[in-house]
């Protein structure tokens, strides 16, 4: 009697297991089908933006062309100041009356300790240095992956920027306008975070060094991916070329 009950329970367990596997398989198939149906390889059309094409100017500083400073250390304030000193000082980059934009990496709603986003210490110090060099104003912005307000708050970037007098611009739909990169294969009539750059004459990228499994060392270059709007995730399969 005991043996028969054991066999009956075993069969019931096997049936339940197979049923669960079937349901799981159907769920995965449905999810994959939905992903395929909603996949958009082309992104938004120009008509969706109702704006003319725009182009960002060349923000490079001729005096710094081809120059790089590498400083190692645990104190971010000391290292950024030593790096700038090696390049001739912040005054060689920011002049009196300049309108400066700091393009940070605020992509995720995570604390600074995880180092997935720009260090708020660097944001604070670079903002301070820009004003010290005579900048008229400093704007800090990004187009995060997660909710912008949460990202700027939890990363500490917003409070760090405001503590030194910078303006923080969170992305809005009206801030995006389409652009086309000359001879582009990927960026054609694609929305970019344009509004915060209007009136700006100096741009500084501030981002942690990173790698990416699809491109190798993306360094700080992927930070500029953050000005793209629309369904930019369609570019991730070809991330090295979009960078």
PDB file of C-alpha atoms in Angstrom:
ATOM      1  CA  UNK A   1       0.000   0.000   0.000  1.00  0.00           C
ATOM      2  CA  UNK A   2       2.801   2.346   0.874  1.00  0.00           C
ATOM      3  CA  UNK A   3       4.675   1.476  -2.314  1.00  0.00           C
ATOM      4  CA  UNK A   4       1.583   2.101  -4.471  1.00  0.00           C
ATOM      5  CA  UNK A   5       1.039   5.520  -2.891  1.00  0.00           C
ATOM      6  CA  UNK A   6       4.695   6.391  -3.489  1.00  0.00           C
ATOM      7  CA  UNK A   7       4.417   5.438  -7.165  1.00  0.00           C
ATOM      8  CA  UNK A   8       1.195   7.417  -7.512  1.00  0.00           C
ATOM      9  CA  UNK A   9       2.813  10.525  -5.995  1.00  0.00           C
ATOM     10  CA  UNK A  10       5.848  10.107  -8.258  1.00  0.00           C
ATOM     11  CA  UNK A  11       3.624   9.974 -11.343  1.00  0.00           C
ATOM     12  CA  UNK A  12       1.669  13.001 -10.176  1.00  0.00           C
ATOM     13  CA  UNK A  13       4.893  14.913  -9.584  1.00  0.00           C
ATOM     14  CA  UNK A  14       6.166  14.015 -13.046  1.00  0.00           C
ATOM     15  CA  UNK A  15       2.908  15.106 -14.636  1.00  0.00           C
ATOM     16  CA  UNK A  16       3.022  18.424 -12.743  1.00  0.00           C
ATOM     17  CA  UNK A  17       6.649  18.932 -13.762  1.00  0.00           C
ATOM     18  CA  UNK A  18       5.906  18.303 -17.437  1.00  0.00           C
ATOM     19  CA  UNK A  19       2.905  20.613 -17.272  1.00  0.00           C
ATOM     20  CA  UNK A  20       5.024  23.400 -15.783  1.00  0.00           C
ATOM     21  CA  UNK A  21       7.687  22.887 -18.456  1.00  0.00           C
ATOM     22  CA  UNK A  22       5.051  23.145 -21.177  1.00  0.00           C
ATOM     23  CA  UNK A  23       3.665  26.359 -19.703  1.00  0.00           C
ATOM     24  CA  UNK A  24       7.157  27.826 -19.344  1.00  0.00           C
ATOM     25  CA  UNK A  25       7.961  26.927 -22.939  1.00  0.00           C
ATOM     26  CA  UNK A  26       4.797  28.593 -24.189  1.00  0.00           C
ATOM     27  CA  UNK A  27       5.569  31.723 -22.131  1.00  0.00           C
ATOM     28  CA  UNK A  28       9.091  31.983 -23.565  1.00  0.00           C
ATOM     29  CA  UNK A  29       7.789  31.460 -27.094  1.00  0.00           C
ATOM     30  CA  UNK A  30       5.148  34.140 -26.593  1.00  0.00           C
ATOM     31  CA  UNK A  31       7.722  36.596 -25.223  1.00  0.00           C
ATOM     32  CA  UNK A  32      10.078  35.978 -28.147  1.00  0.00           C
ATOM     33  CA  UNK A  33       7.235  36.396 -30.631  1.00  0.00           C
ATOM     34  CA  UNK A  34       6.172  39.664 -29.010  1.00  0.00           C
ATOM     35  CA  UNK A  35       9.768  40.915 -29.049  1.00  0.00           C
ATOM     36  CA  UNK A  36      10.044  40.115 -32.749  1.00  0.00           C
ATOM     37  CA  UNK A  37       6.724  41.784 -33.593  1.00  0.00           C
ATOM     38  CA  UNK A  38       7.574  44.974 -31.699  1.00  0.00           C
ATOM     39  CA  UNK A  39      11.218  45.158 -32.870  1.00  0.00           C
ATOM     40  CA  UNK A  40      11.841  48.337 -34.838  1.00  0.00           C
ATOM     41  CA  UNK A  41      15.140  48.308 -36.755  1.00  0.00           C
ATOM     42  CA  UNK A  42      14.617  51.798 -38.166  1.00  0.00           C
ATOM     43  CA  UNK A  43      13.656  53.933 -35.160  1.00  0.00           C
ATOM     44  CA  UNK A  44      11.524  57.085 -35.292  1.00  0.00           C
ATOM     45  CA  UNK A  45      10.766  58.822 -38.571  1.00  0.00           C
ATOM     46  CA  UNK A  46      11.452  62.515 -38.999  1.00  0.00           C
ATOM     47  CA  UNK A  47       7.719  63.172 -39.147  1.00  0.00           C
ATOM     48  CA  UNK A  48       7.438  61.988 -35.543  1.00  0.00           C
ATOM     49  CA  UNK A  49       9.632  64.834 -34.333  1.00  0.00           C
ATOM     50  CA  UNK A  50       8.031  67.656 -36.344  1.00  0.00           C
ATOM     51  CA  UNK A  51      11.373  69.463 -36.322  1.00  0.00           C
ATOM     52  CA  UNK A  52      14.018  70.344 -38.853  1.00  0.00           C
ATOM     53  CA  UNK A  53      17.369  68.577 -38.800  1.00  0.00           C
ATOM     54  CA  UNK A  54      19.951  70.020 -36.405  1.00  0.00           C
ATOM     55  CA  UNK A  55      23.713  69.623 -36.043  1.00  0.00           C
ATOM     56  CA  UNK A  56      25.877  70.020 -32.973  1.00  0.00           C
ATOM     57  CA  UNK A  57      28.962  72.197 -33.514  1.00  0.00           C
ATOM     58  CA  UNK A  58      32.571  71.136 -33.033  1.00  0.00           C
ATOM     59  CA  UNK A  59      33.345  71.710 -29.344  1.00  0.00           C
ATOM     60  CA  UNK A  60      36.976  70.598 -29.502  1.00  0.00           C
ATOM     61  CA  UNK A  61      39.607  72.864 -27.962  1.00  0.00           C
ATOM     62  CA  UNK A  62      42.492  73.355 -30.455  1.00  0.00           C
ATOM     63  CA  UNK A  63      45.039  73.884 -27.673  1.00  0.00           C
ATOM     64  CA  UNK A  64      44.273  70.439 -26.265  1.00  0.00           C
ATOM     65  CA  UNK A  65      44.248  68.498 -29.533  1.00  0.00           C
ATOM     66  CA  UNK A  66      46.043  65.182 -29.135  1.00  0.00           C
ATOM     67  CA  UNK A  67      46.836  65.756 -25.445  1.00  0.00           C
ATOM     68  CA  UNK A  68      46.056  63.399 -22.586  1.00  0.00           C
ATOM     69  CA  UNK A  69      46.817  63.329 -18.872  1.00  0.00           C
ATOM     70  CA  UNK A  70      46.587  60.164 -16.774  1.00  0.00           C
ATOM     71  CA  UNK A  71      46.636  60.505 -12.992  1.00  0.00           C
ATOM     72  CA  UNK A  72      46.249  57.657 -10.494  1.00  0.00           C
ATOM     73  CA  UNK A  73      45.003  58.041  -6.942  1.00  0.00           C
ATOM     74  CA  UNK A  74      42.128  57.537  -4.535  1.00  0.00           C
ATOM     75  CA  UNK A  75      41.303  61.216  -4.033  1.00  0.00           C
ATOM     76  CA  UNK A  76      39.186  62.362  -6.983  1.00  0.00           C
ATOM     77  CA  UNK A  77      39.548  66.065  -6.195  1.00  0.00           C
ATOM     78  CA  UNK A  78      43.339  65.819  -6.150  1.00  0.00           C
ATOM     79  CA  UNK A  79      43.548  63.650  -9.262  1.00  0.00           C
ATOM     80  CA  UNK A  80      41.281  65.850 -11.421  1.00  0.00           C
ATOM     81  CA  UNK A  81      43.252  68.942 -10.392  1.00  0.00           C
ATOM     82  CA  UNK A  82      46.578  67.244 -11.149  1.00  0.00           C
ATOM     83  CA  UNK A  83      45.278  66.081 -14.532  1.00  0.00           C
ATOM     84  CA  UNK A  84      44.109  69.561 -15.459  1.00  0.00           C
ATOM     85  CA  UNK A  85      47.395  71.042 -14.248  1.00  0.00           C
ATOM     86  CA  UNK A  86      49.266  68.664 -16.549  1.00  0.00           C
ATOM     87  CA  UNK A  87      47.138  69.950 -19.445  1.00  0.00           C
ATOM     88  CA  UNK A  88      47.858  73.570 -18.612  1.00  0.00           C
ATOM     89  CA  UNK A  89      45.010  74.222 -16.208  1.00  0.00           C
ATOM     90  CA  UNK A  90      41.251  74.539 -16.539  1.00  0.00           C
ATOM     91  CA  UNK A  91      41.862  78.056 -17.903  1.00  0.00           C
ATOM     92  CA  UNK A  92      43.149  76.563 -21.174  1.00  0.00           C
ATOM     93  CA  UNK A  93      39.731  74.974 -21.681  1.00  0.00           C
ATOM     94  CA  UNK A  94      37.218  77.298 -20.026  1.00  0.00           C
ATOM     95  CA  UNK A  95      37.451  81.043 -20.618  1.00  0.00           C
ATOM     96  CA  UNK A  96      35.734  83.967 -18.922  1.00  0.00           C
ATOM     97  CA  UNK A  97      32.120  84.221 -20.043  1.00  0.00           C
ATOM     98  CA  UNK A  98      31.922  80.668 -21.396  1.00  0.00           C
ATOM     99  CA  UNK A  99      28.683  78.737 -21.163  1.00  0.00           C
ATOM    100  CA  UNK A 100      29.660  75.209 -20.184  1.00  0.00           C
ATOM    101  CA  UNK A 101      27.750  71.936 -20.416  1.00  0.00           C
ATOM    102  CA  UNK A 102      28.850  68.874 -18.459  1.00  0.00           C
ATOM    103  CA  UNK A 103      27.638  65.707 -20.171  1.00  0.00           C
ATOM    104  CA  UNK A 104      27.579  63.230 -17.307  1.00  0.00           C
ATOM    105  CA  UNK A 105      26.659  59.557 -17.193  1.00  0.00           C
ATOM    106  CA  UNK A 106      23.513  59.349 -15.067  1.00  0.00           C
ATOM    107  CA  UNK A 107      22.140  56.322 -16.905  1.00  0.00           C
ATOM    108  CA  UNK A 108      21.112  54.242 -13.902  1.00  0.00           C
ATOM    109  CA  UNK A 109      19.290  54.887 -10.623  1.00  0.00           C
ATOM    110  CA  UNK A 110      22.179  53.540  -8.563  1.00  0.00           C
ATOM    111  CA  UNK A 111      24.314  54.909  -5.704  1.00  0.00           C
ATOM    112  CA  UNK A 112      27.747  56.415  -6.479  1.00  0.00           C
ATOM    113  CA  UNK A 113      29.573  53.551  -4.727  1.00  0.00           C
ATOM    114  CA  UNK A 114      28.738  51.188  -7.613  1.00  0.00           C
ATOM    115  CA  UNK A 115      30.737  53.417 -10.023  1.00  0.00           C
ATOM    116  CA  UNK A 116      28.251  52.757 -12.844  1.00  0.00           C
ATOM    117  CA  UNK A 117      27.670  56.493 -13.193  1.00  0.00           C
ATOM    118  CA  UNK A 118      29.675  59.713 -12.974  1.00  0.00           C
ATOM    119  CA  UNK A 119      31.136  60.424  -9.565  1.00  0.00           C
ATOM    120  CA  UNK A 120      29.266  63.317  -7.894  1.00  0.00           C
ATOM    121  CA  UNK A 121      32.592  64.382  -6.399  1.00  0.00           C
ATOM    122  CA  UNK A 122      33.935  65.008  -9.904  1.00  0.00           C
ATOM    123  CA  UNK A 123      30.758  66.826 -10.939  1.00  0.00           C
ATOM    124  CA  UNK A 124      31.061  69.129  -7.943  1.00  0.00           C
ATOM    125  CA  UNK A 125      34.772  69.840  -8.411  1.00  0.00           C
ATOM    126  CA  UNK A 126      34.656  70.367 -12.178  1.00  0.00           C
ATOM    127  CA  UNK A 127      31.695  72.705 -11.787  1.00  0.00           C
ATOM    128  CA  UNK A 128      33.590  74.673  -9.151  1.00  0.00           C
ATOM    129  CA  UNK A 129      36.665  74.889 -11.375  1.00  0.00           C
ATOM    130  CA  UNK A 130      34.609  76.086 -14.359  1.00  0.00           C
ATOM    131  CA  UNK A 131      33.144  78.942 -12.347  1.00  0.00           C
ATOM    132  CA  UNK A 132      36.577  79.721 -10.925  1.00  0.00           C
ATOM    133  CA  UNK A 133      37.885  80.023 -14.503  1.00  0.00           C
ATOM    134  CA  UNK A 134      35.152  82.574 -15.240  1.00  0.00           C
ATOM    135  CA  UNK A 135      32.343  80.490 -16.745  1.00  0.00           C
ATOM    136  CA  UNK A 136      29.080  82.422 -16.993  1.00  0.00           C
ATOM    137  CA  UNK A 137      27.009  79.344 -16.272  1.00  0.00           C
ATOM    138  CA  UNK A 138      27.309  75.538 -16.094  1.00  0.00           C
ATOM    139  CA  UNK A 139      24.622  73.088 -17.216  1.00  0.00           C
ATOM    140  CA  UNK A 140      24.628  69.402 -16.263  1.00  0.00           C
ATOM    141  CA  UNK A 141      22.557  66.976 -18.335  1.00  0.00           C
ATOM    142  CA  UNK A 142      22.096  63.429 -19.618  1.00  0.00           C
ATOM    143  CA  UNK A 143      19.391  61.193 -21.100  1.00  0.00           C
ATOM    144  CA  UNK A 144      19.309  58.268 -18.613  1.00  0.00           C
ATOM    145  CA  UNK A 145      18.098  54.743 -19.281  1.00  0.00           C
ATOM    146  CA  UNK A 146      16.040  54.702 -16.079  1.00  0.00           C
ATOM    147  CA  UNK A 147      13.698  57.450 -14.812  1.00  0.00           C
ATOM    148  CA  UNK A 148      15.732  60.699 -15.128  1.00  0.00           C
ATOM    149  CA  UNK A 149      14.618  62.235 -11.824  1.00  0.00           C
ATOM    150  CA  UNK A 150      15.473  59.052  -9.908  1.00  0.00           C
ATOM    151  CA  UNK A 151      18.810  58.684 -11.705  1.00  0.00           C
ATOM    152  CA  UNK A 152      20.001  62.216 -10.993  1.00  0.00           C
ATOM    153  CA  UNK A 153      18.853  61.978  -7.385  1.00  0.00           C
ATOM    154  CA  UNK A 154      20.179  58.518  -6.438  1.00  0.00           C
ATOM    155  CA  UNK A 155      23.532  58.961  -8.188  1.00  0.00           C
ATOM    156  CA  UNK A 156      24.124  62.141  -6.195  1.00  0.00           C
ATOM    157  CA  UNK A 157      24.803  64.047  -9.420  1.00  0.00           C
ATOM    158  CA  UNK A 158      21.940  66.516  -9.053  1.00  0.00           C
ATOM    159  CA  UNK A 159      22.784  67.610  -5.511  1.00  0.00           C
ATOM    160  CA  UNK A 160      26.501  67.796  -6.347  1.00  0.00           C
ATOM    161  CA  UNK A 161      25.873  70.002  -9.380  1.00  0.00           C
ATOM    162  CA  UNK A 162      23.444  72.315  -7.628  1.00  0.00           C
ATOM    163  CA  UNK A 163      25.726  72.638  -4.609  1.00  0.00           C
ATOM    164  CA  UNK A 164      28.220  74.473  -6.844  1.00  0.00           C
ATOM    165  CA  UNK A 165      25.659  76.590  -8.682  1.00  0.00           C
ATOM    166  CA  UNK A 166      25.135  74.500 -11.814  1.00  0.00           C
ATOM    167  CA  UNK A 167      21.783  74.087 -13.546  1.00  0.00           C
ATOM    168  CA  UNK A 168      20.522  70.517 -13.956  1.00  0.00           C
ATOM    169  CA  UNK A 169      18.437  69.827 -17.061  1.00  0.00           C
ATOM    170  CA  UNK A 170      16.441  66.616 -17.091  1.00  0.00           C
ATOM    171  CA  UNK A 171      15.432  65.426 -20.590  1.00  0.00           C
ATOM    172  CA  UNK A 172      11.983  66.335 -21.924  1.00  0.00           C
ATOM    173  CA  UNK A 173      10.363  65.407 -25.223  1.00  0.00           C
ATOM    174  CA  UNK A 174      10.680  68.999 -26.422  1.00  0.00           C
ATOM    175  CA  UNK A 175      14.460  68.870 -25.891  1.00  0.00           C
ATOM    176  CA  UNK A 176      14.973  66.359 -28.729  1.00  0.00           C
ATOM    177  CA  UNK A 177      15.414  67.210 -32.399  1.00  0.00           C
ATOM    178  CA  UNK A 178      16.484  65.009 -35.318  1.00  0.00           C
ATOM    179  CA  UNK A 179      20.004  64.940 -36.713  1.00  0.00           C
ATOM    180  CA  UNK A 180      21.764  63.138 -39.529  1.00  0.00           C
ATOM    181  CA  UNK A 181      25.472  62.425 -39.405  1.00  0.00           C
ATOM    182  CA  UNK A 182      27.146  62.993 -42.777  1.00  0.00           C
ATOM    183  CA  UNK A 183      27.554  59.729 -44.732  1.00  0.00           C
ATOM    184  CA  UNK A 184      25.908  57.936 -41.812  1.00  0.00           C
ATOM    185  CA  UNK A 185      24.668  54.369 -41.965  1.00  0.00           C
ATOM    186  CA  UNK A 186      23.045  54.356 -38.534  1.00  0.00           C
ATOM    187  CA  UNK A 187      22.274  57.920 -37.418  1.00  0.00           C
ATOM    188  CA  UNK A 188      19.805  59.225 -39.983  1.00  0.00           C
ATOM    189  CA  UNK A 189      17.083  61.656 -38.927  1.00  0.00           C
ATOM    190  CA  UNK A 190      17.540  60.400 -35.383  1.00  0.00           C
ATOM    191  CA  UNK A 191      16.498  62.449 -32.318  1.00  0.00           C
ATOM    192  CA  UNK A 192      19.249  63.790 -30.092  1.00  0.00           C
ATOM    193  CA  UNK A 193      19.177  65.723 -26.826  1.00  0.00           C
ATOM    194  CA  UNK A 194      19.668  69.097 -28.508  1.00  0.00           C
ATOM    195  CA  UNK A 195      17.985  71.782 -26.410  1.00  0.00           C
ATOM    196  CA  UNK A 196      20.496  71.778 -23.479  1.00  0.00           C
ATOM    197  CA  UNK A 197      23.315  72.448 -25.991  1.00  0.00           C
ATOM    198  CA  UNK A 198      21.761  75.639 -27.346  1.00  0.00           C
ATOM    199  CA  UNK A 199      23.906  78.659 -26.457  1.00  0.00           C
ATOM    200  CA  UNK A 200      26.663  76.409 -25.085  1.00  0.00           C
ATOM    201  CA  UNK A 201      30.216  76.992 -26.321  1.00  0.00           C
ATOM    202  CA  UNK A 202      32.155  74.510 -24.167  1.00  0.00           C
ATOM    203  CA  UNK A 203      31.252  70.859 -23.559  1.00  0.00           C
ATOM    204  CA  UNK A 204      33.001  68.554 -21.104  1.00  0.00           C
ATOM    205  CA  UNK A 205      32.262  64.831 -20.925  1.00  0.00           C
ATOM    206  CA  UNK A 206      32.507  63.444 -17.399  1.00  0.00           C
ATOM    207  CA  UNK A 207      32.077  59.689 -17.206  1.00  0.00           C
ATOM    208  CA  UNK A 208      33.629  56.577 -15.648  1.00  0.00           C
ATOM    209  CA  UNK A 209      35.914  54.509 -17.859  1.00  0.00           C
ATOM    210  CA  UNK A 210      34.116  51.380 -19.042  1.00  0.00           C
ATOM    211  CA  UNK A 211      34.328  48.353 -21.255  1.00  0.00           C
ATOM    212  CA  UNK A 212      31.517  46.716 -23.215  1.00  0.00           C
ATOM    213  CA  UNK A 213      31.176  43.075 -24.198  1.00  0.00           C
ATOM    214  CA  UNK A 214      30.218  44.045 -27.748  1.00  0.00           C
ATOM    215  CA  UNK A 215      32.938  46.607 -28.366  1.00  0.00           C
ATOM    216  CA  UNK A 216      35.845  45.967 -26.006  1.00  0.00           C
ATOM    217  CA  UNK A 217      37.057  49.148 -24.306  1.00  0.00           C
ATOM    218  CA  UNK A 218      34.428  51.849 -24.821  1.00  0.00           C
ATOM    219  CA  UNK A 219      36.344  54.069 -22.351  1.00  0.00           C
ATOM    220  CA  UNK A 220      34.349  57.338 -21.982  1.00  0.00           C
ATOM    221  CA  UNK A 221      33.156  57.346 -25.606  1.00  0.00           C
ATOM    222  CA  UNK A 222      29.891  55.530 -24.886  1.00  0.00           C
ATOM    223  CA  UNK A 223      28.962  58.504 -22.711  1.00  0.00           C
ATOM    224  CA  UNK A 224      28.056  60.336 -25.929  1.00  0.00           C
ATOM    225  CA  UNK A 225      25.603  57.570 -26.769  1.00  0.00           C
ATOM    226  CA  UNK A 226      23.588  59.174 -23.972  1.00  0.00           C
ATOM    227  CA  UNK A 227      22.541  62.154 -26.104  1.00  0.00           C
ATOM    228  CA  UNK A 228      20.596  59.846 -28.432  1.00  0.00           C
ATOM    229  CA  UNK A 229      16.846  59.737 -27.981  1.00  0.00           C
ATOM    230  CA  UNK A 230      14.242  57.432 -29.467  1.00  0.00           C
ATOM    231  CA  UNK A 231      14.596  53.657 -29.345  1.00  0.00           C
ATOM    232  CA  UNK A 232      18.374  53.751 -29.160  1.00  0.00           C
ATOM    233  CA  UNK A 233      18.476  50.178 -27.848  1.00  0.00           C
ATOM    234  CA  UNK A 234      18.252  49.031 -31.485  1.00  0.00           C
ATOM    235  CA  UNK A 235      21.880  50.137 -31.863  1.00  0.00           C
ATOM    236  CA  UNK A 236      23.225  47.923 -29.088  1.00  0.00           C
ATOM    237  CA  UNK A 237      23.943  45.021 -31.422  1.00  0.00           C
ATOM    238  CA  UNK A 238      26.331  47.326 -33.298  1.00  0.00           C
ATOM    239  CA  UNK A 239      27.501  49.427 -30.377  1.00  0.00           C
ATOM    240  CA  UNK A 240      31.115  49.907 -31.560  1.00  0.00           C
ATOM    241  CA  UNK A 241      29.933  51.492 -34.818  1.00  0.00           C
ATOM    242  CA  UNK A 242      27.337  53.734 -33.167  1.00  0.00           C
ATOM    243  CA  UNK A 243      30.045  55.038 -30.826  1.00  0.00           C
TER     244      UNK A 243
END
